Amino acid sequence: VYRRWSSRARLVFDLFAKPAPPDPIPDTGQLRTDLVEVGVWLVRAMSRADRSIWGDRLGEMVDDPTFSAEVRERRIEPDLAVVASVWDRAVARGEVSDPDAGRELIDDLTGVLLYRVLVLHDDLDRDDVERLVDRALLGVLTSHDGRVGSSR
C-alpha cells in the first residue's frame, strides 16, 4: 500500500477524492437559508466522519504543500464551484452586489465550521449555523432591512 501512497492521508484522499457537496444544492430562494442548509449539511458530514482520517489529511496538508494543492484542485475547488451556485443565484436576485465575494464568504464560513466541529469538537446545531451565517452575511447583503436573522 505504501509503495503507491506515501501516507494514510494520501490513500484516503484518493479513495474519497470525488467532490461531495450536498445533492441537490439547496435553492430556497434566499441566500441566507441556502447557506444555512449547506452549513447544516457540512456540520453533519464532518460530525459523522472518522476524525482520525480528517486529522491525518489536515496534518498532511499542513506539512506538504504539494498534497495541499492536490486536495485543493481535486476536491475543494470542485466542491466550492458547486456550492458557489447559491451565491450566483443571490447575485441574480439582487441580494448581493459583488459576484466575486461568494467564494471568499463560503471559504470563510467553511473554515469556521471546520474549526468548530473538528478542532474544538463543538456539537453545532441549526441555531449555531444560523448565527454564523448571519455574521458572515452582514457585510455583503445589499439591504439591511432585517432579513438577516429575521426568520427567528
mmCIF file of C-alpha atoms in Angstrom:
data_model
loop_
_atom_site.group_PDB
_atom_site.id
_atom_site.type_symbol
_atom_site.label_atom_id
_atom_site.label_comp_id
_atom_site.label_asym_id
_atom_site.label_seq_id
_atom_site.Cartn_x
_atom_site.Cartn_y
_atom_site.Cartn_z
ATOM 1 C CA VAL A 1 0.000 0.000 0.000
ATOM 2 C CA TYR A 2 2.711 2.494 0.961
ATOM 3 C CA ARG A 3 4.538 1.901 -2.336
ATOM 4 C CA ARG A 4 1.685 3.641 -4.116
ATOM 5 C CA TRP A 5 0.626 6.058 -1.341
ATOM 6 C CA SER A 6 3.209 7.632 0.916
ATOM 7 C CA SER A 7 0.752 8.110 3.784
ATOM 8 C CA ARG A 8 -2.653 7.057 5.040
ATOM 9 C CA ALA A 9 -3.885 10.583 4.303
ATOM 10 C CA ARG A 10 -2.981 10.220 0.619
ATOM 11 C CA LEU A 11 -4.607 6.784 0.399
ATOM 12 C CA VAL A 12 -7.824 8.025 1.988
ATOM 13 C CA PHE A 13 -7.819 11.122 -0.191
ATOM 14 C CA ASP A 14 -7.597 9.003 -3.332
ATOM 15 C CA LEU A 15 -10.471 6.840 -2.096
ATOM 16 C CA PHE A 16 -12.699 9.818 -1.334
ATOM 17 C CA ALA A 17 -11.449 12.500 -3.747
ATOM 18 C CA LYS A 18 -14.730 12.672 -5.605
ATOM 19 C CA PRO A 19 -16.458 16.026 -4.973
ATOM 20 C CA ALA A 20 -19.251 15.635 -2.432
ATOM 21 C CA PRO A 21 -21.294 18.784 -1.812
ATOM 22 C CA PRO A 22 -24.941 18.365 -0.810
ATOM 23 C CA ASP A 23 -27.070 16.945 -3.584
ATOM 24 C CA PRO A 24 -29.188 18.692 -4.536
ATOM 25 C CA ILE A 25 -27.765 22.097 -3.657
ATOM 26 C CA PRO A 26 -30.383 23.996 -1.637
ATOM 27 C CA ASP A 27 -32.441 26.509 -3.593
ATOM 28 C CA THR A 28 -34.835 28.128 -1.143
ATOM 29 C CA GLY A 29 -34.973 31.492 -2.889
ATOM 30 C CA GLN A 30 -32.927 33.257 -0.206
ATOM 31 C CA LEU A 31 -29.129 33.287 0.205
ATOM 32 C CA ARG A 32 -29.264 33.095 3.994
ATOM 33 C CA THR A 33 -31.443 29.994 4.021
ATOM 34 C CA ASP A 34 -29.419 28.310 1.272
ATOM 35 C CA LEU A 35 -26.178 28.912 3.198
ATOM 36 C CA VAL A 36 -27.731 27.639 6.429
ATOM 37 C CA GLU A 37 -28.792 24.428 4.660
ATOM 38 C CA VAL A 38 -25.292 23.959 3.194
ATOM 39 C CA GLY A 39 -23.757 24.697 6.620
ATOM 40 C CA VAL A 40 -26.016 22.212 8.401
ATOM 41 C CA TRP A 41 -25.135 19.582 5.787
ATOM 42 C CA LEU A 42 -21.409 20.275 6.269
ATOM 43 C CA VAL A 43 -21.625 20.075 10.069
ATOM 44 C CA ARG A 44 -23.448 16.733 9.836
ATOM 45 C CA ALA A 45 -20.937 15.360 7.314
ATOM 46 C CA MET A 46 -17.944 16.373 9.459
ATOM 47 C CA SER A 47 -19.569 15.131 12.662
ATOM 48 C CA ARG A 48 -20.117 11.671 11.162
ATOM 49 C CA ALA A 49 -16.630 11.411 9.643
ATOM 50 C CA ASP A 50 -13.744 9.495 11.183
ATOM 51 C CA ARG A 51 -11.770 12.216 12.960
ATOM 52 C CA SER A 52 -8.503 10.312 12.717
ATOM 53 C CA ILE A 53 -8.799 10.381 8.935
ATOM 54 C CA TRP A 54 -9.579 14.115 8.985
ATOM 55 C CA GLY A 55 -6.620 14.647 11.312
ATOM 56 C CA ASP A 56 -4.272 12.712 9.045
ATOM 57 C CA ARG A 57 -5.482 14.570 5.991
ATOM 58 C CA LEU A 58 -5.315 18.030 7.536
ATOM 59 C CA GLY A 59 -1.911 17.299 9.061
ATOM 60 C CA GLU A 60 -0.569 16.147 5.709
ATOM 61 C CA MET A 61 -1.967 19.264 4.028
ATOM 62 C CA VAL A 62 -0.237 21.498 6.585
ATOM 63 C CA ASP A 63 3.030 19.617 6.180
ATOM 64 C CA ASP A 64 3.047 19.073 2.395
ATOM 65 C CA PRO A 65 2.189 21.959 0.044
ATOM 66 C CA THR A 66 2.068 19.569 -2.919
ATOM 67 C CA PHE A 67 -0.565 17.388 -1.242
ATOM 68 C CA SER A 68 -2.458 20.515 -0.174
ATOM 69 C CA ALA A 69 -2.515 21.764 -3.771
ATOM 70 C CA GLU A 70 -3.734 18.362 -4.965
ATOM 71 C CA VAL A 71 -6.555 18.323 -2.413
ATOM 72 C CA ARG A 72 -7.482 21.860 -3.378
ATOM 73 C CA GLU A 73 -7.529 21.046 -7.086
ATOM 74 C CA ARG A 74 -9.291 17.677 -6.917
ATOM 75 C CA ARG A 75 -11.683 18.198 -4.004
ATOM 76 C CA ILE A 76 -12.010 21.710 -2.593
ATOM 77 C CA GLU A 77 -12.341 23.649 -5.858
ATOM 78 C CA PRO A 78 -14.939 21.303 -7.429
ATOM 79 C CA ASP A 79 -16.995 21.336 -4.203
ATOM 80 C CA LEU A 80 -16.715 25.109 -3.957
ATOM 81 C CA ALA A 81 -17.767 25.578 -7.588
ATOM 82 C CA VAL A 82 -20.967 23.617 -6.929
ATOM 83 C CA VAL A 83 -21.758 25.353 -3.640
ATOM 84 C CA ALA A 84 -20.994 28.765 -5.176
ATOM 85 C CA SER A 85 -24.174 28.383 -7.223
ATOM 86 C CA VAL A 86 -26.115 29.574 -4.143
ATOM 87 C CA TRP A 87 -24.123 32.822 -4.349
ATOM 88 C CA ASP A 88 -24.667 33.152 -8.098
ATOM 89 C CA ARG A 89 -28.424 32.841 -7.607
ATOM 90 C CA ALA A 90 -28.289 35.507 -4.861
ATOM 91 C CA VAL A 91 -26.447 37.867 -7.227
ATOM 92 C CA ALA A 92 -29.118 37.255 -9.884
ATOM 93 C CA ARG A 93 -31.866 38.023 -7.322
ATOM 94 C CA GLY A 94 -30.095 41.233 -6.270
ATOM 95 C CA GLU A 95 -29.468 40.076 -2.674
ATOM 96 C CA VAL A 96 -25.737 40.726 -3.036
ATOM 97 C CA SER A 97 -23.945 43.002 -5.439
ATOM 98 C CA ASP A 98 -20.414 41.571 -5.565
ATOM 99 C CA PRO A 99 -20.351 38.465 -7.763
ATOM 100 C CA ASP A 100 -16.767 37.711 -6.729
ATOM 101 C CA ALA A 101 -17.249 37.762 -2.939
ATOM 102 C CA GLY A 102 -19.144 34.470 -2.787
ATOM 103 C CA ARG A 103 -16.221 32.076 -2.910
ATOM 104 C CA GLU A 104 -14.424 34.003 -0.189
ATOM 105 C CA LEU A 105 -17.500 34.097 2.048
ATOM 106 C CA ILE A 106 -18.087 30.368 1.542
ATOM 107 C CA ASP A 107 -14.398 29.709 2.314
ATOM 108 C CA ASP A 108 -14.705 31.793 5.495
ATOM 109 C CA LEU A 109 -17.857 30.013 6.631
ATOM 110 C CA THR A 110 -16.429 26.579 5.828
ATOM 111 C CA GLY A 111 -13.241 27.393 7.744
ATOM 112 C CA VAL A 112 -15.159 28.420 10.851
ATOM 113 C CA LEU A 113 -17.361 25.313 10.706
ATOM 114 C CA LEU A 114 -14.365 23.031 10.181
ATOM 115 C CA TYR A 115 -12.530 24.620 13.117
ATOM 116 C CA ARG A 116 -15.527 24.492 15.443
ATOM 117 C CA VAL A 117 -16.505 20.886 14.610
ATOM 118 C CA LEU A 118 -13.167 19.154 14.019
ATOM 119 C CA VAL A 119 -10.735 21.124 16.193
ATOM 120 C CA LEU A 120 -12.910 22.290 19.078
ATOM 121 C CA HIS A 121 -15.295 19.300 18.933
ATOM 122 C CA ASP A 122 -18.280 21.640 19.220
ATOM 123 C CA ASP A 123 -21.660 19.989 18.710
ATOM 124 C CA LEU A 124 -23.175 22.637 16.443
ATOM 125 C CA ASP A 125 -26.889 22.703 15.735
ATOM 126 C CA ARG A 126 -29.005 24.633 13.222
ATOM 127 C CA ASP A 127 -29.193 27.693 15.519
ATOM 128 C CA ASP A 128 -25.388 27.812 15.722
ATOM 129 C CA VAL A 129 -25.083 27.583 11.934
ATOM 130 C CA GLU A 130 -27.708 30.324 11.522
ATOM 131 C CA ARG A 131 -25.765 32.665 13.813
ATOM 132 C CA LEU A 132 -22.517 32.006 11.910
ATOM 133 C CA VAL A 133 -24.216 32.571 8.544
ATOM 134 C CA ASP A 134 -25.818 35.784 9.819
ATOM 135 C CA ARG A 135 -22.454 37.142 10.956
ATOM 136 C CA ALA A 136 -20.890 36.250 7.614
ATOM 137 C CA LEU A 137 -23.684 37.901 5.625
ATOM 138 C CA LEU A 138 -23.826 41.212 7.486
ATOM 139 C CA GLY A 139 -21.097 42.736 5.348
ATOM 140 C CA VAL A 140 -22.362 41.614 1.954
ATOM 141 C CA LEU A 141 -26.145 41.943 1.782
ATOM 142 C CA THR A 142 -27.340 44.793 -0.419
ATOM 143 C CA SER A 143 -30.149 45.589 2.008
ATOM 144 C CA HIS A 144 -30.013 45.554 5.790
ATOM 145 C CA ASP A 145 -33.776 45.542 6.205
ATOM 146 C CA GLY A 146 -33.851 42.896 8.910
ATOM 147 C CA ARG A 147 -33.638 39.900 6.597
ATOM 148 C CA VAL A 148 -30.577 38.555 8.361
ATOM 149 C CA GLY A 149 -31.804 36.795 11.467
ATOM 150 C CA SER A 150 -35.422 37.734 10.765
ATOM 151 C CA SER A 151 -36.573 34.118 10.491
ATOM 152 C CA ARG A 152 -36.051 33.523 14.200
#
